[in-house]
CSV table of C-alpha atoms in Angstrom, one decimal:
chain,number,residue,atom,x,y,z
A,101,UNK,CA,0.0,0.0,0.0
A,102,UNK,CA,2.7,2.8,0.9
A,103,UNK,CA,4.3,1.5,-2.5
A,104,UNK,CA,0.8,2.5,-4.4
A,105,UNK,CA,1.2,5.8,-2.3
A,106,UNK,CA,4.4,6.8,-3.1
A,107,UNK,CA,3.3,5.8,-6.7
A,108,UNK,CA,0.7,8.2,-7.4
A,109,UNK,CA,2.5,10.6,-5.4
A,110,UNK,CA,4.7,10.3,-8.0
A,111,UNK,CA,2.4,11.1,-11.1
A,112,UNK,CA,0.8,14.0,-9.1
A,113,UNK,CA,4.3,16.0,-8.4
A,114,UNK,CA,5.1,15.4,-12.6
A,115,UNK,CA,1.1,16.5,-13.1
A,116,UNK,CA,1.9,19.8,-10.9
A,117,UNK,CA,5.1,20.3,-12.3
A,118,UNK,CA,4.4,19.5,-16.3
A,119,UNK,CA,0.8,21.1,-16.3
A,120,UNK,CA,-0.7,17.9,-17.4
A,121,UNK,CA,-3.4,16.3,-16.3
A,122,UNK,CA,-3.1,12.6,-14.2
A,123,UNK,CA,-4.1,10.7,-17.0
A,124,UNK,CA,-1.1,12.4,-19.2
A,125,UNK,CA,1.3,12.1,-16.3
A,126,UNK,CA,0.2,8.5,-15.6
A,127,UNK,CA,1.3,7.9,-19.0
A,128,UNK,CA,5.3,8.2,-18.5
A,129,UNK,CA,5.1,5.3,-15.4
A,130,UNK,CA,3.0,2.3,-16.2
A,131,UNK,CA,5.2,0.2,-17.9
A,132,UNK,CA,5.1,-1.1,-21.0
A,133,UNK,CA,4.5,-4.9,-21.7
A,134,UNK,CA,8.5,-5.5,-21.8
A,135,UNK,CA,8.5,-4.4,-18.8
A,136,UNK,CA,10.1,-0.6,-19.8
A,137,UNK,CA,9.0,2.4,-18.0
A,138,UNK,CA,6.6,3.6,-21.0
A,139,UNK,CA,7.5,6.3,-23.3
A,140,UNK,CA,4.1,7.6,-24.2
A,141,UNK,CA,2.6,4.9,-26.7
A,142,UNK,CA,0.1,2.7,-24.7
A,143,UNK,CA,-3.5,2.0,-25.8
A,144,UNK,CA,-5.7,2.8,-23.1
A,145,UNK,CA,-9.5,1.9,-23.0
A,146,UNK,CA,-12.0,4.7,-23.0
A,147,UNK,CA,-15.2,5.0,-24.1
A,148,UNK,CA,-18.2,7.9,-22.7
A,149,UNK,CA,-21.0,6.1,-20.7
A,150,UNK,CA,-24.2,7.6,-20.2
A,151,UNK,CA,-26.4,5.9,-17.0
A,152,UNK,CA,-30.4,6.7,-17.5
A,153,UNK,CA,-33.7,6.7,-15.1
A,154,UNK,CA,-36.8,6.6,-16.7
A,155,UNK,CA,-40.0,6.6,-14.2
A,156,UNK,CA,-41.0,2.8,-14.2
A,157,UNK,CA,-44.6,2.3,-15.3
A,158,UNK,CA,-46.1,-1.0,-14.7
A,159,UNK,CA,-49.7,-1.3,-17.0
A,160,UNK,CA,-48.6,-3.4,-20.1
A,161,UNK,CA,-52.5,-2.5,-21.0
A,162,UNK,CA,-51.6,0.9,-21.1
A,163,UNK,CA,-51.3,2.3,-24.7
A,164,UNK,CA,-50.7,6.3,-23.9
A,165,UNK,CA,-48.2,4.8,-20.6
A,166,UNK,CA,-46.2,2.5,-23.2
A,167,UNK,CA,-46.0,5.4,-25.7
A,168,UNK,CA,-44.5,8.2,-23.1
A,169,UNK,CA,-42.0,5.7,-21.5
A,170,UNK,CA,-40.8,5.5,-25.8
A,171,UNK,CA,-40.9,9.3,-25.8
A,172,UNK,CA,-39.2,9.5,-22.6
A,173,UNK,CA,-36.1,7.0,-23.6
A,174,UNK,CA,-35.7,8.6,-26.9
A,175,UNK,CA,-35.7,12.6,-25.0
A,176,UNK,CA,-32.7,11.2,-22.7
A,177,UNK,CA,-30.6,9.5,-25.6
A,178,UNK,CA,-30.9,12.8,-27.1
A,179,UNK,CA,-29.7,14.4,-24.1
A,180,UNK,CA,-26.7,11.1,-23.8
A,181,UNK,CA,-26.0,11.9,-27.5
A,182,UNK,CA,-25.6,15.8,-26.6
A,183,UNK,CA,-23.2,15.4,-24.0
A,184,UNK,CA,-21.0,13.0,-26.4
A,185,UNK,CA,-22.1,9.7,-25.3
A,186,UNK,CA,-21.2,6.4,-27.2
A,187,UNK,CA,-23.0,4.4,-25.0
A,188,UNK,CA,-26.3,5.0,-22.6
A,189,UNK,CA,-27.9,2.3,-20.4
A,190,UNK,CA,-31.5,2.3,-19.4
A,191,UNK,CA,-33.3,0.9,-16.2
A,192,UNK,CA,-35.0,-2.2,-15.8
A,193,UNK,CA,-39.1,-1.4,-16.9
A,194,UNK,CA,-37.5,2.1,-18.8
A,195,UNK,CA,-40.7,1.0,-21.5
A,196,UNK,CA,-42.6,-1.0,-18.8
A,197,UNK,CA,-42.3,-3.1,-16.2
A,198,UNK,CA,-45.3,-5.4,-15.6
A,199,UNK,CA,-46.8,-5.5,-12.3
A,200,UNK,CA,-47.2,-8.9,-10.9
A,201,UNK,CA,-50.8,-8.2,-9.7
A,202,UNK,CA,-51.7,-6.5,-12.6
A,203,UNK,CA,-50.7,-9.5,-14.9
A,204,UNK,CA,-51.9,-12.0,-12.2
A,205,UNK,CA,-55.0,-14.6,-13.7
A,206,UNK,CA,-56.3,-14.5,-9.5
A,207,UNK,CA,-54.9,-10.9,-9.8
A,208,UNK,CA,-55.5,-7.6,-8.6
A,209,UNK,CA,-56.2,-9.5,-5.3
A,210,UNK,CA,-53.7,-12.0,-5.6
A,211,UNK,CA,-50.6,-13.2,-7.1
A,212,UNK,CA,-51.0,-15.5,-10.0
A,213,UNK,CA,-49.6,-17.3,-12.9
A,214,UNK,CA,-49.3,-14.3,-15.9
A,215,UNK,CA,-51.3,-13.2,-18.8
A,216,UNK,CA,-49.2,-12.5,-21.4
A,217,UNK,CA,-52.2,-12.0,-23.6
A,218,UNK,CA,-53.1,-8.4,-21.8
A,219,UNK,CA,-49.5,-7.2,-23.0
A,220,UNK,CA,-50.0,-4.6,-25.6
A,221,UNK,CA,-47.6,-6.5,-28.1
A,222,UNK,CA,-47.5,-4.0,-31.0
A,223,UNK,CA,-47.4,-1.4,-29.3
A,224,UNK,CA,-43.8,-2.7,-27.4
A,225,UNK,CA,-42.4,-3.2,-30.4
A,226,UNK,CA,-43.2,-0.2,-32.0
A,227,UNK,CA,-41.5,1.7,-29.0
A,228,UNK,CA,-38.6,-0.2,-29.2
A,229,UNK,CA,-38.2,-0.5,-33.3
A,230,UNK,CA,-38.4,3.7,-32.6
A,231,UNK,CA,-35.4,3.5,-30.3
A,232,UNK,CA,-33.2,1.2,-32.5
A,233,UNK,CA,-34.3,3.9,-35.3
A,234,UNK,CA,-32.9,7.2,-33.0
A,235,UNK,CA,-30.1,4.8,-31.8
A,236,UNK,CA,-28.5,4.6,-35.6
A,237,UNK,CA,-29.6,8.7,-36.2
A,238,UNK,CA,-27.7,9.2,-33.3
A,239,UNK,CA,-24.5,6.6,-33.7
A,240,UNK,CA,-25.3,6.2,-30.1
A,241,UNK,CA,-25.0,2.2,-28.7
A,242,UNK,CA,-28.7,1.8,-26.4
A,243,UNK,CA,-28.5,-1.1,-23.6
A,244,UNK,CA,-32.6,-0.8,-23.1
A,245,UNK,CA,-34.3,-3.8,-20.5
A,246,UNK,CA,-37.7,-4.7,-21.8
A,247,UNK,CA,-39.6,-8.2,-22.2
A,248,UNK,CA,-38.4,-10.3,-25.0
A,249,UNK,CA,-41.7,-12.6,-26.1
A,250,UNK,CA,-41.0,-16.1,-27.0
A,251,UNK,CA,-42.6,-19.0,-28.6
A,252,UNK,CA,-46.2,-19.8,-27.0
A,253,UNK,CA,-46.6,-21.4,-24.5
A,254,UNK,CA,-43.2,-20.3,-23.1
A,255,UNK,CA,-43.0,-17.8,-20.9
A,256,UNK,CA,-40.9,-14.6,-21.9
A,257,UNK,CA,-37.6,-13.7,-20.7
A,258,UNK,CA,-36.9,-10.4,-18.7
A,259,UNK,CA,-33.8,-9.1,-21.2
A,260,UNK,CA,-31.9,-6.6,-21.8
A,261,UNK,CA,-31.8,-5.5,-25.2
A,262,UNK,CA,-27.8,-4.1,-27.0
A,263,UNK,CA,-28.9,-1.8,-29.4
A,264,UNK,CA,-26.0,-0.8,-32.1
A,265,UNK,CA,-25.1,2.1,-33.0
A,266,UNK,CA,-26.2,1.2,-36.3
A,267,UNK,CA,-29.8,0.6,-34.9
A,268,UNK,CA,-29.0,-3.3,-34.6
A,269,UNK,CA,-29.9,-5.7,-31.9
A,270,UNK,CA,-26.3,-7.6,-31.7
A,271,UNK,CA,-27.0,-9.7,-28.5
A,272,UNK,CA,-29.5,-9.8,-25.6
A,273,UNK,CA,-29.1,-11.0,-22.0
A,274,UNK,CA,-32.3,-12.6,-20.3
A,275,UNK,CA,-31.9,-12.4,-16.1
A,276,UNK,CA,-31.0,-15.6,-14.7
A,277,UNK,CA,-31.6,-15.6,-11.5
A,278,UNK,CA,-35.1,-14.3,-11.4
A,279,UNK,CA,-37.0,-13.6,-8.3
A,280,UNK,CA,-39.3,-16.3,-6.6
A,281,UNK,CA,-42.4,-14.3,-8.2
A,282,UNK,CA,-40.7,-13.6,-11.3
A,283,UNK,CA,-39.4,-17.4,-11.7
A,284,UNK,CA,-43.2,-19.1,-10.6
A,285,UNK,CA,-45.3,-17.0,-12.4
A,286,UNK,CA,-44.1,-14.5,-14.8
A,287,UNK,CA,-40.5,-15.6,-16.7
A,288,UNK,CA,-38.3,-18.2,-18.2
A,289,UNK,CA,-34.9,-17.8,-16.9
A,290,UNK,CA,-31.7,-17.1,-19.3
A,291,UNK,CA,-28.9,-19.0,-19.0
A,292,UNK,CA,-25.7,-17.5,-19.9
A,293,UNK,CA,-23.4,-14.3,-19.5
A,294,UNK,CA,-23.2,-12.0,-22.3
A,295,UNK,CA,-20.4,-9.5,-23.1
A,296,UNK,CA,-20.1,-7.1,-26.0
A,297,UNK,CA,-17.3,-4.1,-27.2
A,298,UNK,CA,-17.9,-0.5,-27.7
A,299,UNK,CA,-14.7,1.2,-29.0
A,300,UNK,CA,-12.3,-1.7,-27.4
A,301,UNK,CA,-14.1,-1.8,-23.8
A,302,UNK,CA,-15.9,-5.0,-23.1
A,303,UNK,CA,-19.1,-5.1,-21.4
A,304,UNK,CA,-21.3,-7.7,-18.9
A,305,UNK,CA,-25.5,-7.4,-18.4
A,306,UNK,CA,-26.8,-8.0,-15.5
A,307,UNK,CA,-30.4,-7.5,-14.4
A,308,UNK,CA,-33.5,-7.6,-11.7
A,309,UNK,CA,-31.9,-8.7,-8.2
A,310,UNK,CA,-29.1,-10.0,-9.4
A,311,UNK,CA,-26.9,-7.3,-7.6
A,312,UNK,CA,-27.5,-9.5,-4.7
A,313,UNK,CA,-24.7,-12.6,-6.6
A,314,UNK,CA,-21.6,-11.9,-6.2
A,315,UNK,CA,-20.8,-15.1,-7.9
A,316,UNK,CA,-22.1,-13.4,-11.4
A,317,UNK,CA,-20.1,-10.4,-10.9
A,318,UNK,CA,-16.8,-12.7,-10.6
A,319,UNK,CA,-18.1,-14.5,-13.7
A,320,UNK,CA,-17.9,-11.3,-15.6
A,321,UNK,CA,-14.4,-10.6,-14.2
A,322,UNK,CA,-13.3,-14.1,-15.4
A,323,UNK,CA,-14.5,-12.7,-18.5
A,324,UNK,CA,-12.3,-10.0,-18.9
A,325,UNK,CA,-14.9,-7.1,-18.9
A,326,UNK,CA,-14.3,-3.7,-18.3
A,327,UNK,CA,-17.6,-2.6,-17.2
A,328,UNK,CA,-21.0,-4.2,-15.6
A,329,UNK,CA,-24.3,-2.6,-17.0
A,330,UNK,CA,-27.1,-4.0,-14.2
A,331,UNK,CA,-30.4,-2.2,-15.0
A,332,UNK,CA,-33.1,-3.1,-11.8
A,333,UNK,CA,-36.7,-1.8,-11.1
A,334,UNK,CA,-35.7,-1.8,-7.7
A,335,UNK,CA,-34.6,-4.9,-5.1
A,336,UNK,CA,-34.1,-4.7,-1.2
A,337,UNK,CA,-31.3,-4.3,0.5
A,338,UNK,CA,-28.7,-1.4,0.2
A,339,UNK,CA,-28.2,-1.4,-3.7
A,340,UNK,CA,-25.6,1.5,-3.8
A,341,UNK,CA,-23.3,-0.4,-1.3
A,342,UNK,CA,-23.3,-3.8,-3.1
A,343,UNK,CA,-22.7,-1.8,-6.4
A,344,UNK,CA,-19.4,-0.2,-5.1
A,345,UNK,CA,-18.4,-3.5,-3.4
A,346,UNK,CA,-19.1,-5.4,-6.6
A,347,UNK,CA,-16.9,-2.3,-8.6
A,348,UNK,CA,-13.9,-2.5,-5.6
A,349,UNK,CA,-13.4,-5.9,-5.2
A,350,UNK,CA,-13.8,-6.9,-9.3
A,351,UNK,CA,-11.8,-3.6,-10.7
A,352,UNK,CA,-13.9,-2.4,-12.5
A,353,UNK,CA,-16.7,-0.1,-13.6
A,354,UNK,CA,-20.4,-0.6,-12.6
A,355,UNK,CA,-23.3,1.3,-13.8
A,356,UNK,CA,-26.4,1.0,-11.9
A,357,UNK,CA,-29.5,2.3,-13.7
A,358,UNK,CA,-32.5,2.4,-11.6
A,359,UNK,CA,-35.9,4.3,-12.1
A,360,UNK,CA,-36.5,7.9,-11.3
A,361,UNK,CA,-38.4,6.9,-8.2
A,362,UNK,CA,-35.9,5.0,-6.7
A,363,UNK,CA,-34.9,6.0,-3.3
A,364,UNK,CA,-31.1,6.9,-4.8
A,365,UNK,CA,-30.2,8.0,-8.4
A,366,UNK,CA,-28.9,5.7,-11.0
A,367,UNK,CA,-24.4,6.2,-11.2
A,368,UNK,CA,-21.7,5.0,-12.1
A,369,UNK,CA,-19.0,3.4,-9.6
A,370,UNK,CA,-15.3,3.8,-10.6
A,371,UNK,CA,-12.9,0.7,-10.1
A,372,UNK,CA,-11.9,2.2,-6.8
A,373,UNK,CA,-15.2,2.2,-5.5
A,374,UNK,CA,-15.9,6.0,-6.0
A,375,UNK,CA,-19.2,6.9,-7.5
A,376,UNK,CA,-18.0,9.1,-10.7
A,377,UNK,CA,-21.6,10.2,-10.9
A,378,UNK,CA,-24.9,10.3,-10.3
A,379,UNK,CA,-28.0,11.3,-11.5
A,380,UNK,CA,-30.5,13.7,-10.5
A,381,UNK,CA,-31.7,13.0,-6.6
A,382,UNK,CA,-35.1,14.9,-7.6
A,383,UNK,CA,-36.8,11.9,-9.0
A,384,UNK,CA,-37.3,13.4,-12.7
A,385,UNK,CA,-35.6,11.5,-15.8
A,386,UNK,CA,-32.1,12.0,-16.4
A,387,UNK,CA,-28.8,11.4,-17.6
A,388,UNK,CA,-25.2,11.2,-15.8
A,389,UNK,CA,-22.5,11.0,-18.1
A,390,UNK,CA,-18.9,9.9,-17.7
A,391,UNK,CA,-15.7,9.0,-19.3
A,392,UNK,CA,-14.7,5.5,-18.1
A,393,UNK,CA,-11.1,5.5,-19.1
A,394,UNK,CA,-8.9,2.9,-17.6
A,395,UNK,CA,-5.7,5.5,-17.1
A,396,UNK,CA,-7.7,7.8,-14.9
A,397,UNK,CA,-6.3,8.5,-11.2
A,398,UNK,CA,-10.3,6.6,-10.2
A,399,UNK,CA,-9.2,3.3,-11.8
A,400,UNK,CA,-5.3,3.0,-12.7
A,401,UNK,CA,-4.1,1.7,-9.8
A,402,UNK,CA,-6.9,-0.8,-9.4
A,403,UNK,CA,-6.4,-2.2,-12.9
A,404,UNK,CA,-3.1,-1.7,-12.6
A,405,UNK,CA,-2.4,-3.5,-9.4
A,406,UNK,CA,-5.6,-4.9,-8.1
A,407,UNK,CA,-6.9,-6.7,-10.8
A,408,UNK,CA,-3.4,-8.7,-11.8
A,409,UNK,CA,-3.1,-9.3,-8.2
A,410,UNK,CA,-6.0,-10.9,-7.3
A,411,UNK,CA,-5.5,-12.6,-10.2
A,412,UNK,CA,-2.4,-14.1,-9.8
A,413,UNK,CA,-3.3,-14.9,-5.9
A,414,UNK,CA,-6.0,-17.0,-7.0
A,415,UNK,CA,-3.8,-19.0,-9.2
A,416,UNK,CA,-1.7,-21.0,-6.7
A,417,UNK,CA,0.9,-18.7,-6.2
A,418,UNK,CA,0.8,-19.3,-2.3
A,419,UNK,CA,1.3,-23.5,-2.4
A,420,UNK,CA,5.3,-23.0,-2.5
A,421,UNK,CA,5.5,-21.1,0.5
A,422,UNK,CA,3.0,-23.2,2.6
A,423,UNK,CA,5.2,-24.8,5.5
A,424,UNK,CA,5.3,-28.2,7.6
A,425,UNK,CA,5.2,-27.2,11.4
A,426,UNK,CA,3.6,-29.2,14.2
A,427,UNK,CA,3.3,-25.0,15.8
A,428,UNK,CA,1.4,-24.6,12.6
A,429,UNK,CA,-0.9,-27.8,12.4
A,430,UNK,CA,-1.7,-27.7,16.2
A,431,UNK,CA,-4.3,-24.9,16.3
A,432,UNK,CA,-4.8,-24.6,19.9
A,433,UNK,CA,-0.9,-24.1,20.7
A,434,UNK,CA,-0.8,-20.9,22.7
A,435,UNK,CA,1.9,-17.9,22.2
C-alpha cells in the first residue's frame, strides 16, 4: 500500500510540475508490456458512458403509458448523445415493467400465474423498433431492458436488449436468477453471460436482483470485462453499497440504472469504489454521463495493481511457501 502511495505521489508531483493532467502524467510510469517504463505509446480503453432513469410504469394495458416511456427514452438518448455519449444504459421497466398483480390470472387481489395475452404486443415493439431507429440517427450504442416474447406457451424472458449504433440488436441478455415471483409466475430464466465491445471496452449485463450474486459479478471478471451494466426496477437491500463493493473488489466499472423513483439516483462506480456520478436526486428523468477511461487516477491503480493481483493470488501462487510445522498444524498451541 505505501508502495501505491508513493506511486501516485509520483504522477501527481510530474502532473503539478508539467501542467498535465493525471491521466497524461500517468502515461510516463505504467510500464510497457517489456516491462520498460513507457515512453508515451500505450492503448488505453476509453469509451463515454451515459447511466439513465426513466420513471418505471407498470400497466402493459396501457397504450398512452407505453407510448410516453418510448418518448421518454428517446428525449434522454438525445440528451446522452448531446453530451458525447457512445454508450447509454436504461433501467429495468425504462418502456414497462409489468406488475405482478396486474398480470396475475387471480390478480389484482392475488398473485397468479401471468397473462401475457393483456401485454400490448405491437405497441412494445413499436416503441422499441423507434429507439433502435434514433439509436442509428444518433450513432449512439442503447443497452434498453424490456420483455423479450418467445414462442407460445413459453414464458418470456426479462432481457436486456444491445442496441448498435447502427440501430442493430447484436445480443440480448435474459436475467437468470429471477425472483421467486418472477421465476413461478411470470418468466423463463436465461442461462448464460453475455459481453459485448464498444470502441475496445468490453461489457457484462446484469439485471432484476441480481446485484444480490456476487458469484455473477466474478463470472464477468473471469470474462475480462471492463464494465457491468445492471439495469433493476428496484430490489431490497442497500443497492448503492453492493454496487461499489461489486466495482472495488472486481476492478472495475459498474453502472447502476434504476428508475426515477428510486430511493437513490442511477451512477456509475469507478474501479476504486468511488461513484463518478450520479443522476438527478429529484426523481425526474435524467442522464449522468462519464468517461470510463482505464488511465484515470479513479481506476489506474486498481487495474493496474488490483486486478493482476488478485488474479495471480488465485492461481496457486501461495502452495510454495506453505510450510510443515507441528506450531502450525496444532491450532490450539498458545503464544
Amino acid at each position: 500500500m505505501t508502495a501505491r502511495r508513493n506511486f501516485k505521489r509520483q504522477v501527481r508531483a510530474r502532473a503539478a510540475k508539467t501542467g498535465e493532467s493525471y491521466t497524461s502524467a500517468l502515461r510516463h510510469f505504467l510500464p510497457t508490456p517489456s516491462g520498460d517504463v513507457m515512453s508515451g505509446a500505450r492503448n488505453f480503453k476509453s469509451v463515454r458512458l451515459a447511466v439513465a432513469q426513466t420513471p418505471v410504469r407498470e400497466d402493459p394495458r396501457d397504450v398512452e403509458a407505453l407510448r410516453e416511456s418510448g418518448r421518454e427514452v428517446r428525449a434522454l438518448m438525445r440528451e446522452a448523445g448531446t453530451q458525447g455519449a457512445r454508450i447509454v444504459h436504461f433501467p429495468e421497466g425504462a418502456i414497462c415493467f409489468p406488475g405482478k398483480r396486474v398480470m396475475s390470472v387471480d390478480g389484482p387481489d392475488a398473485v397468479g400465474p401471468a397473462d401475457w395475452d393483456r401485454c400490448r404486443w405491437p405497441v412494445l415493439r413499436s416503441e422499441l423498433a423507434a429507439i433502435a431507429e434514433l439509436a442509428r440517427e444518433l450513432r449512439l450504442w442503447t443497452v434498453i431492458p424490456s420483455v423479450h416474447r418467445l414462442s407460445g406457451p413459453n414464458r418470456p424472458h426479462n432481457s436486456l436488449y444491445v442496441i448498435s449504433d447502427r440501430g442493430e440488436v447484436v445480443t440480448r441478455y435474459d436475467e437468470r436468477l429471477l425472483s421467486k415471483t418472477k421465476v413461478s409466475y411470470m418468466y423463463s430464466p436465461g442461462v448464460s453471460p453475455v459481453t459485448f465491445e464498444v470502441d475496445g471496452v468490453r461489457f457484462g449485463c446484469l439485471l432484476g436482483m441480481e446485484i444480490h450474486y456476487p458469484e455473477l459479478f466474478a463470472e464477468y471478471e473471469k470474462l475480462d470485462v471492463d464494465c457491468v451494466l445492471f439495469s433493476t426496477s428496484g430490489t431490497p437491500g442497500n443497492t448503492d453499497a453492493q454496487a461499489q463493493g461489486h466495482a472495488t473488489v472486481n476492478s472495475y466499472w459498474v453502472s447502476l440504472s434504476v428508475p426515477a423513483q428510486h430511493n437513490t439516483p442511477s451512477g456509475i462506480v469507478a474501479p476504486n469504489g468511488d461513484w463518478l456520478a450520479r443522476c438527478r436526486a429529484d426523481g425526474s428523468p435524467s442522464v449522468a454521463v462519464v468517461n470510463l477511461d482505464d488511465s484515470s487516477e479513479a481506476a489506474a491503480d486498481a487495474v493496474t495493481y488490483g486486478r493482476p493481483w488478485r488474479r495471480e493470488a488465485r492461481s496457486g501462487i501461495y502452495t510454495e511457501h506453505q510450510v510443515s510445522d507441528p506450531r502450525s498444524e496444532d491450532r490450539t498451541s498458545a503464544f
